[in-house]
CSV table of C-alpha atoms and ligand atoms in Angstrom, one decimal:
chain,number,residue,atom,x,y,z
A,30,MET,CA,-1.6,80.2,110.0
A,31,ALA,CA,0.8,82.9,111.0
A,32,GLY,CA,4.5,83.5,111.7
A,33,ILE,CA,6.7,84.8,114.5
A,34,TYR,CA,10.0,86.6,113.9
A,35,ILE,CA,12.5,87.1,116.8
A,36,HIS,CA,15.2,89.7,116.2
A,37,ILE,CA,18.5,89.0,118.0
A,38,PRO,CA,20.4,92.3,117.7
A,39,PHE,CA,24.0,91.2,118.4
A,40,CYS,CA,26.9,90.4,116.1
A,41,LYS,CA,30.6,89.6,116.6
A,42,LYS,CA,31.7,92.1,114.0
A,43,ALA,CA,30.1,94.8,111.9
A,44,CYS,CA,30.1,93.7,108.2
A,45,TYR,CA,30.9,96.7,106.1
A,46,TYR,CA,27.8,96.5,103.9
A,47,CYS,CA,25.2,95.8,106.7
A,48,ASP,CA,22.5,98.2,107.6
A,49,PHE,CA,20.4,95.9,109.8
A,50,HIS,CA,19.9,96.7,113.4
A,51,PHE,CA,22.6,95.1,115.6
A,52,SER,CA,25.3,95.9,118.1
A,53,THR,CA,28.7,94.4,118.8
A,54,ASN,CA,28.2,95.3,122.5
A,55,TRP,CA,26.6,92.3,124.2
A,56,LYS,CA,26.6,93.6,127.7
A,57,VAL,CA,22.8,93.7,127.8
A,58,LYS,CA,22.2,90.3,126.2
A,59,THR,CA,20.5,88.9,129.3
A,60,GLU,CA,18.3,91.9,129.8
A,61,LEU,CA,17.4,91.9,126.1
A,62,LEU,CA,16.3,88.3,126.2
A,63,ALA,CA,14.1,89.0,129.2
A,64,ALA,CA,12.6,92.0,127.3
A,65,ILE,CA,11.9,89.7,124.3
A,66,GLU,CA,10.0,87.3,126.6
A,67,GLN,CA,8.1,90.3,128.1
A,68,GLU,CA,7.2,91.5,124.6
A,69,LEU,CA,5.9,88.0,123.7
A,70,GLU,CA,3.6,88.2,126.7
A,71,LEU,CA,2.3,91.6,125.8
A,72,GLN,CA,1.7,90.7,122.2
A,73,ARG,CA,0.1,87.4,123.0
A,74,ASN,CA,-3.2,88.4,121.2
A,75,TYR,CA,-1.6,90.0,118.2
A,76,LEU,CA,-2.1,87.0,116.0
A,77,ASN,CA,-5.7,86.7,117.1
A,78,GLY,CA,-5.4,83.1,118.1
A,79,GLU,CA,-4.1,82.0,114.7
A,80,SER,CA,-1.9,78.9,114.8
A,81,VAL,CA,1.8,79.5,114.3
A,82,GLU,CA,3.3,77.8,111.3
A,83,THR,CA,6.8,79.4,111.3
A,84,VAL,CA,9.2,80.8,113.9
A,85,TYR,CA,12.2,82.6,112.5
A,86,PHE,CA,15.2,83.7,114.6
A,87,GLY,CA,16.9,86.5,112.6
A,88,GLY,CA,19.2,89.3,113.3
A,89,GLY,CA,21.9,90.3,114.0
A,90,THR,CA,23.3,86.8,114.7
A,91,PRO,CA,20.9,84.5,116.6
A,92,SER,CA,23.5,81.7,116.5
A,93,ILE,CA,25.3,83.5,119.4
A,94,LEU,CA,22.5,82.3,121.6
A,95,THR,CA,22.9,79.1,123.6
A,96,GLY,CA,20.6,76.2,123.1
A,97,GLU,CA,19.1,77.0,126.5
A,98,GLU,CA,18.4,80.6,125.5
A,99,ILE,CA,16.7,79.5,122.3
A,100,ASN,CA,14.6,76.9,124.2
A,101,ALA,CA,13.5,79.5,126.7
A,102,ILE,CA,12.1,81.7,123.9
A,103,LEU,CA,10.5,78.7,122.1
A,104,ASP,CA,9.0,77.6,125.4
A,105,LYS,CA,7.5,81.0,125.9
A,106,ILE,CA,6.0,81.0,122.4
A,107,ASN,CA,4.6,77.6,123.1
A,108,THR,CA,2.8,78.7,126.2
A,109,LEU,CA,1.3,81.7,124.4
A,110,HIS,CA,0.4,80.3,121.0
A,111,HIS,CA,-0.6,77.1,119.3
A,112,VAL,CA,2.5,76.1,117.3
A,113,ALA,CA,1.8,73.6,114.5
A,114,ALA,CA,3.5,70.3,115.0
A,115,SER,CA,5.1,70.7,111.6
A,116,ALA,CA,6.2,74.3,112.2
A,117,GLU,CA,9.3,75.5,110.4
A,118,ILE,CA,11.7,76.8,113.0
A,119,THR,CA,14.6,78.6,111.4
A,120,LEU,CA,17.8,79.9,113.0
A,121,GLU,CA,20.0,82.3,111.1
A,122,ALA,CA,23.5,81.2,111.9
A,123,ASN,CA,27.0,82.4,111.1
A,124,PRO,CA,29.6,79.7,110.2
A,125,ASP,CA,32.0,80.7,113.0
A,126,ASP,CA,29.3,79.9,115.5
A,127,LEU,CA,28.5,76.4,114.2
A,128,ASP,CA,31.2,74.4,115.9
A,129,ALA,CA,30.6,70.8,117.0
A,130,ALA,CA,29.5,71.7,120.5
A,131,LYS,CA,27.0,74.4,119.3
A,132,ILE,CA,25.5,72.1,116.7
A,133,LYS,CA,25.0,69.4,119.4
A,134,GLU,CA,23.3,72.0,121.6
A,135,LEU,CA,21.0,73.0,118.8
A,136,ARG,CA,20.0,69.4,118.2
A,137,GLN,CA,18.4,69.7,121.7
A,138,THR,CA,16.2,72.5,120.5
A,139,ALA,CA,13.2,72.5,118.2
A,140,VAL,CA,15.2,74.4,115.5
A,141,ASN,CA,14.8,72.4,112.3
A,142,ARG,CA,16.1,74.8,109.7
A,143,PHE,CA,19.4,76.7,109.4
A,144,SER,CA,19.9,79.8,107.4
A,145,ILE,CA,23.7,80.0,107.2
A,146,GLY,CA,25.3,83.3,106.2
A,147,ILE,CA,28.0,82.0,103.9
A,148,GLN,CA,28.3,84.9,101.5
A,149,SER,CA,31.5,83.6,99.9
A,150,PHE,CA,33.9,80.7,100.0
A,151,PHE,CA,36.9,82.9,99.5
A,152,ASP,CA,38.9,84.4,102.4
A,153,GLU,CA,39.8,87.6,100.6
A,154,ASP,CA,36.2,88.3,99.9
A,155,LEU,CA,35.1,87.6,103.4
A,156,GLN,CA,37.8,89.9,104.8
A,157,TRP,CA,36.7,92.6,102.3
A,158,MET,CA,33.2,92.3,103.7
A,159,ASN,CA,34.6,92.2,107.3
A,160,ARG,CA,32.8,89.0,108.0
A,161,ALA,CA,33.6,87.1,111.3
A,162,HIS,CA,34.2,83.8,109.5
A,163,ASN,CA,36.7,82.4,107.0
A,164,ALA,CA,36.4,80.2,104.0
A,165,SER,CA,37.2,77.0,105.7
A,166,GLU,CA,34.6,77.6,108.4
A,167,ALA,CA,32.1,78.4,105.6
A,168,LYS,CA,32.4,74.9,104.3
A,169,SER,CA,32.9,73.0,107.5
A,170,SER,CA,29.9,74.6,109.2
A,171,ILE,CA,27.6,73.2,106.5
A,172,MET,CA,29.1,69.8,106.6
A,173,ARG,CA,29.0,69.6,110.3
A,174,ALA,CA,25.3,70.6,110.3
A,175,GLN,CA,24.5,68.0,107.7
A,176,ASP,CA,26.4,65.3,109.6
A,177,ALA,CA,24.4,66.1,112.7
A,178,GLY,CA,21.2,65.5,110.7
A,179,PHE,CA,20.1,69.0,109.8
A,180,GLU,CA,18.8,68.6,106.2
A,181,ASN,CA,16.8,71.8,105.8
A,182,ILE,CA,19.6,74.3,105.2
A,183,THR,CA,19.6,77.5,103.3
A,184,CYS,CA,22.8,79.4,102.5
A,185,ASP,CA,23.2,83.1,101.6
A,186,LEU,CA,25.6,84.2,98.9
A,187,ILE,CA,26.4,87.7,97.7
A,188,TYR,CA,27.3,88.8,94.2
A,189,GLY,CA,28.1,92.0,92.3
A,190,TYR,CA,31.0,93.4,94.3
A,191,PRO,CA,34.4,94.3,92.7
A,192,LEU,CA,36.4,91.5,94.1
A,193,LEU,CA,34.1,88.8,92.9
A,194,THR,CA,35.3,87.6,89.5
A,195,ASN,CA,33.0,85.4,87.4
A,196,LYS,CA,35.3,82.5,88.1
A,197,LYS,CA,34.9,82.9,91.9
A,198,TRP,CA,31.2,83.3,91.5
A,199,LYS,CA,30.9,80.0,89.6
A,200,GLU,CA,32.9,78.3,92.3
A,201,ASN,CA,30.7,79.7,95.1
A,202,ILE,CA,27.6,78.4,93.4
A,203,GLN,CA,29.1,75.1,92.5
A,204,THR,CA,30.2,74.5,96.0
A,205,LEU,CA,26.7,74.9,97.3
A,206,ILE,CA,25.3,72.6,94.6
A,207,ASP,CA,28.0,70.0,95.4
A,208,LEU,CA,27.2,70.2,99.1
A,209,GLN,CA,23.5,69.4,98.1
A,210,ILE,CA,22.1,72.5,99.8
A,211,PRO,CA,18.4,72.5,99.1
A,212,HIS,CA,17.8,76.3,99.3
A,213,ILE,CA,19.9,79.3,98.4
A,214,SER,CA,19.2,83.0,99.0
A,215,SER,CA,21.4,85.3,96.9
A,216,TYR,CA,21.6,89.1,96.9
A,217,SER,CA,23.4,91.7,94.9
A,218,MET,CA,25.7,93.8,97.0
A,219,THR,CA,23.8,97.0,97.6
A,220,VAL,CA,25.4,100.1,99.1
A,221,GLU,CA,23.2,101.3,101.9
A,222,PRO,CA,23.9,105.0,102.8
A,223,GLN,CA,24.7,104.6,106.5
A,224,THR,CA,27.3,101.8,106.1
A,225,ALA,CA,31.0,101.6,106.2
A,226,LEU,CA,31.0,100.5,102.6
A,227,ALA,CA,29.2,103.7,101.5
A,228,SER,CA,31.7,105.7,103.4
A,229,PHE,CA,34.7,103.9,101.8
A,230,ILE,CA,33.2,104.6,98.3
A,231,ARG,CA,32.5,108.3,99.2
A,232,LYS,CA,36.2,108.6,100.2
A,233,ASN,CA,37.4,106.9,97.1
A,234,LYS,CA,38.8,104.1,99.1
A,235,GLN,CA,36.6,101.6,97.4
A,236,GLN,CA,35.2,101.2,93.9
A,237,PRO,CA,31.5,101.5,93.5
A,238,MET,CA,29.5,98.4,92.6
A,239,ASN,CA,29.2,97.6,88.9
A,240,GLU,CA,25.6,97.0,87.7
A,241,GLU,CA,26.6,95.2,84.6
A,242,GLN,CA,28.7,92.7,86.6
A,243,SER,CA,25.8,92.2,89.0
A,244,ALA,CA,23.3,91.6,86.2
A,245,GLU,CA,25.7,89.1,84.6
A,246,GLN,CA,26.3,87.2,87.8
A,247,PHE,CA,22.6,87.2,88.6
A,248,GLN,CA,21.8,85.6,85.2
A,249,TYR,CA,24.5,83.0,85.7
A,250,LEU,CA,23.1,82.2,89.1
A,251,ILE,CA,19.6,81.7,87.6
A,252,GLU,CA,20.9,79.5,84.8
A,253,GLU,CA,23.1,77.3,87.0
A,254,LEU,CA,20.5,76.8,89.7
A,255,SER,CA,17.8,76.0,87.2
A,256,LYS,CA,20.1,73.3,85.7
A,257,ALA,CA,20.5,71.9,89.2
A,258,ASN,CA,16.7,71.7,89.6
A,259,PHE,CA,16.2,74.7,91.9
A,260,LEU,CA,12.9,76.6,91.5
A,261,HIS,CA,13.5,80.3,91.2
A,262,TYR,CA,10.5,81.1,93.4
A,263,GLU,CA,11.4,84.6,94.4
A,264,ILE,CA,13.9,87.1,92.9
A,265,SER,CA,16.5,86.3,95.6
A,266,ASN,CA,15.4,82.8,96.5
A,267,PHE,CA,15.9,79.4,95.0
A,268,GLY,CA,14.7,76.2,96.4
A,269,LYS,CA,14.4,72.6,95.4
A,270,GLU,CA,10.8,71.2,95.3
A,271,GLY,CA,9.6,70.6,98.9
A,272,TRP,CA,12.3,72.9,100.4
A,273,LEU,CA,10.9,76.4,99.8
A,274,SER,CA,10.9,78.6,102.8
A,275,LYS,CA,7.5,78.7,104.5
A,276,HIS,CA,8.4,81.7,106.6
A,277,ASN,CA,9.3,83.9,103.6
A,278,SER,CA,6.6,82.6,101.4
A,279,ASN,CA,4.1,83.6,104.1
A,280,TYR,CA,5.4,87.2,104.0
A,281,TRP,CA,4.9,87.2,100.2
A,282,PHE,CA,1.4,85.7,100.5
A,283,GLY,CA,0.4,88.5,102.9
A,284,LYS,CA,-0.1,86.3,106.0
A,285,LYS,CA,0.1,87.8,109.5
A,286,TYR,CA,3.3,87.8,111.4
A,287,LEU,CA,4.4,89.0,114.8
A,288,GLY,CA,7.9,90.6,115.0
A,289,ILE,CA,9.6,90.6,118.4
A,290,GLY,CA,12.7,92.4,119.4
A,291,PRO,CA,14.3,95.8,118.6
A,292,SER,CA,13.6,96.9,115.0
A,293,ALA,CA,11.3,93.9,114.3
A,294,HIS,CA,8.2,94.5,112.1
A,295,SER,CA,4.8,93.0,112.5
A,296,PHE,CA,1.8,92.8,110.2
A,297,ASN,CA,-1.8,91.9,111.2
A,298,GLY,CA,-3.4,92.2,107.8
A,299,GLU,CA,-4.3,95.8,108.2
A,300,THR,CA,-1.6,97.6,110.0
A,301,ARG,CA,2.1,97.4,110.0
A,302,GLN,CA,4.2,98.2,113.1
A,303,TRP,CA,7.9,98.4,113.9
A,304,ASN,CA,9.8,98.4,117.1
A,305,ILE,CA,12.4,100.9,118.1
A,306,ALA,CA,15.8,100.1,116.7
A,307,ASN,CA,17.8,100.7,119.9
A,308,ASN,CA,18.6,98.0,122.4
A,309,TYR,CA,18.8,100.1,125.5
A,310,LYS,CA,15.5,102.0,124.8
A,311,TYR,CA,13.8,98.7,123.9
A,312,ILE,CA,14.9,97.1,127.2
A,313,ASP,CA,14.0,100.2,129.2
A,314,SER,CA,10.5,100.4,127.7
A,315,LEU,CA,9.7,96.7,128.1
A,316,SER,CA,10.8,96.8,131.7
A,317,GLN,CA,7.8,99.2,132.1
A,318,LYS,CA,5.6,96.8,130.1
A,319,LYS,CA,5.4,99.1,127.2
A,320,ILE,CA,6.2,98.1,123.6
A,321,PRO,CA,8.2,100.9,121.9
A,322,PHE,CA,6.7,100.8,118.4
A,323,GLU,CA,5.3,103.0,115.7
A,324,GLU,CA,2.4,101.9,113.6
A,325,GLU,CA,0.9,102.6,110.2
A,326,LEU,CA,-2.6,101.8,109.0
A,327,LEU,CA,-2.3,100.7,105.4
A,328,SER,CA,-4.7,102.2,103.0
A,329,PRO,CA,-6.2,99.9,100.3
A,330,VAL,CA,-3.9,101.5,97.7
A,331,GLN,CA,-0.8,100.9,100.0
A,332,ARG,CA,-1.9,97.3,100.4
A,333,LEU,CA,-2.4,96.8,96.7
A,334,ASN,CA,1.0,98.3,96.0
A,335,GLU,CA,2.6,96.1,98.5
A,336,TYR,CA,0.9,93.1,97.0
A,337,VAL,CA,2.1,94.1,93.5
A,338,MET,CA,5.7,94.6,94.7
A,339,THR,CA,5.9,91.3,96.6
A,340,ALA,CA,3.9,89.1,94.2
A,341,LEU,CA,5.7,90.3,91.1
A,342,ARG,CA,9.0,89.1,92.6
A,343,THR,CA,7.6,85.5,93.0
A,344,MET,CA,7.2,82.7,90.5
A,345,TRP,CA,3.4,82.8,91.2
A,346,GLY,CA,3.2,86.3,89.9
A,347,ILE,CA,0.4,88.9,90.4
A,348,ASP,CA,-3.0,87.3,90.5
A,349,LEU,CA,-5.3,89.6,88.4
A,350,LYS,CA,-8.5,88.0,89.7
A,351,LYS,CA,-7.4,88.7,93.2
A,352,ILE,CA,-6.8,92.3,92.4
A,353,GLU,CA,-10.2,92.6,90.8
A,354,ASN,CA,-12.0,90.8,93.7
A,355,ASN,CA,-10.1,92.6,96.5
A,356,TYR,CA,-9.5,96.0,95.1
A,357,GLY,CA,-11.9,96.5,92.2
A,358,LYS,CA,-12.0,96.7,88.4
A,359,GLU,CA,-10.7,100.2,88.1
A,360,PHE,CA,-7.3,99.4,89.8
A,361,LEU,CA,-7.0,96.3,87.7
A,362,GLU,CA,-7.5,98.2,84.5
A,363,GLU,CA,-4.9,100.8,85.6
A,364,ILE,CA,-2.4,98.1,86.3
A,365,MET,CA,-3.0,96.3,83.1
A,366,HIS,CA,-2.7,99.5,81.1
A,367,THR,CA,0.9,100.0,82.5
A,368,ALA,CA,1.7,96.3,82.2
A,369,GLU,CA,1.0,96.3,78.4
A,370,LYS,CA,4.3,98.0,77.8
A,371,TYR,CA,6.2,95.3,79.6
A,372,ILE,CA,4.2,92.5,78.1
A,373,ASP,CA,5.1,93.9,74.6
A,374,LYS,CA,8.8,93.9,75.6
A,375,GLN,CA,8.4,90.3,76.8
A,376,TRP,CA,9.6,91.3,80.3
A,377,VAL,CA,6.2,90.1,81.7
A,378,THR,CA,3.9,87.4,80.6
A,379,ASN,CA,0.1,87.3,81.2
A,380,ASN,CA,-0.7,83.6,81.7
A,381,GLU,CA,-4.1,82.5,83.0
A,382,ASP,CA,-4.7,85.9,84.7
A,383,LYS,CA,-1.2,86.0,86.3
A,384,LEU,CA,1.4,88.6,85.5
A,385,ILE,CA,4.8,86.8,85.8
A,386,LEU,CA,8.3,88.1,85.1
A,387,SER,CA,10.1,86.6,82.2
A,388,LYS,CA,13.8,85.7,82.5
A,389,GLU,CA,14.8,89.2,81.2
A,390,GLY,CA,12.1,90.9,83.3
A,391,LYS,CA,13.7,89.5,86.5
A,392,LEU,CA,16.5,91.9,85.9
A,393,TYR,CA,14.1,94.8,86.2
A,394,ALA,CA,11.7,93.6,88.9
A,395,ASP,CA,11.9,96.7,91.1
A,396,LEU,CA,11.5,99.0,88.1
A,397,ILE,CA,8.5,97.2,86.7
A,398,ALA,CA,6.8,96.9,90.2
A,399,SER,CA,7.3,100.6,90.8
A,400,GLU,CA,5.7,101.5,87.5
A,401,LEU,CA,2.8,99.3,88.2
A,402,PHE,CA,2.1,101.0,91.5
A,403,ILE,CA,-1.2,102.9,91.8
A,404,THR,CA,-0.4,106.5,92.7
B,513,SF4,S1,26.5,89.2,110.7
B,513,SF4,FE1,24.6,89.8,109.5
B,513,SF4,S2,23.5,91.2,110.8
B,513,SF4,FE2,25.6,91.0,111.6
B,513,SF4,S3,26.7,92.7,110.7
B,513,SF4,FE3,27.1,90.9,109.4
B,513,SF4,S4,25.4,91.1,107.9
B,513,SF4,FE4,24.9,92.4,109.5
């Protein structure tokens, strides 16, 4: 079973913190959608005939597409691949796009899961981020989607930025719990170098992020969502039983995925490849039936380190037997030697041959993973 990711690189506004590939110029939208279909054709054998279990429209802002445009892409995928009847088909959507007409249109597609970029339920915070939606749209978009029968909804929230008091953070979380959202992804605000936010901080127009505040808000998030019966199944992801994201889980379990569109990444079990992050060059190259990508053959050590990094972030942890069987005893011993320090600190537990982060260890996931890397 494999997944397909479609990158739609257009947004209405540039959020100040964002370093994804997108453009606010939509002039070439039609050409880009044609190029996406062309790339799907050219990559028809990439998944080696494996059945497709998940399709994920990400971006950018895929909810700017019409139902007809989404259907055209899904039809193309269906002609080229066997898509499982129970496939999870996710559309990332921004609240300002989810008006009644759009939701009605989306009911006519096979999309069965929304990932809504809420980020906050406070106007001042949304303006500070330069989001295209406001607080009232954040709430009404969710309710409209639910009223139309979409149950499988995940919402994004951001924490750890100067404007977000603990009081507001509690309200943001509580609002999603009250709305009975079954899945939440939540990220600490990170300052990526090429963003407007980084530039504001460099020019002293903006305070830097505060790590202590971020850690406190993360802990609060974990506690509240655990009380509300969410499984904390990956550092940034929480879902109720039966509502975990299949698409993301497949990434973490190392399954194959095909990424289509500018900047999209693909993985076939051995190599990783990524498309050019430029809409015009992408369209131009596909018009000549060439996929503009770079590729990296992953060495066993790289694959092991990727496994360590992704598995440690999940509730299933690092499977020590798997490391021994797939990579050998020597690497296993090296990892265990480093892990002892964190087991002693009680940041990591070793249960039934699985290394799993403790509550405190979750605050240091990246540090611990990088220390466990084989060099
Ligand atoms: S809507 Fe999403 S992809 Fe677009 S600029 Fe904002 S954060 Fe980035």
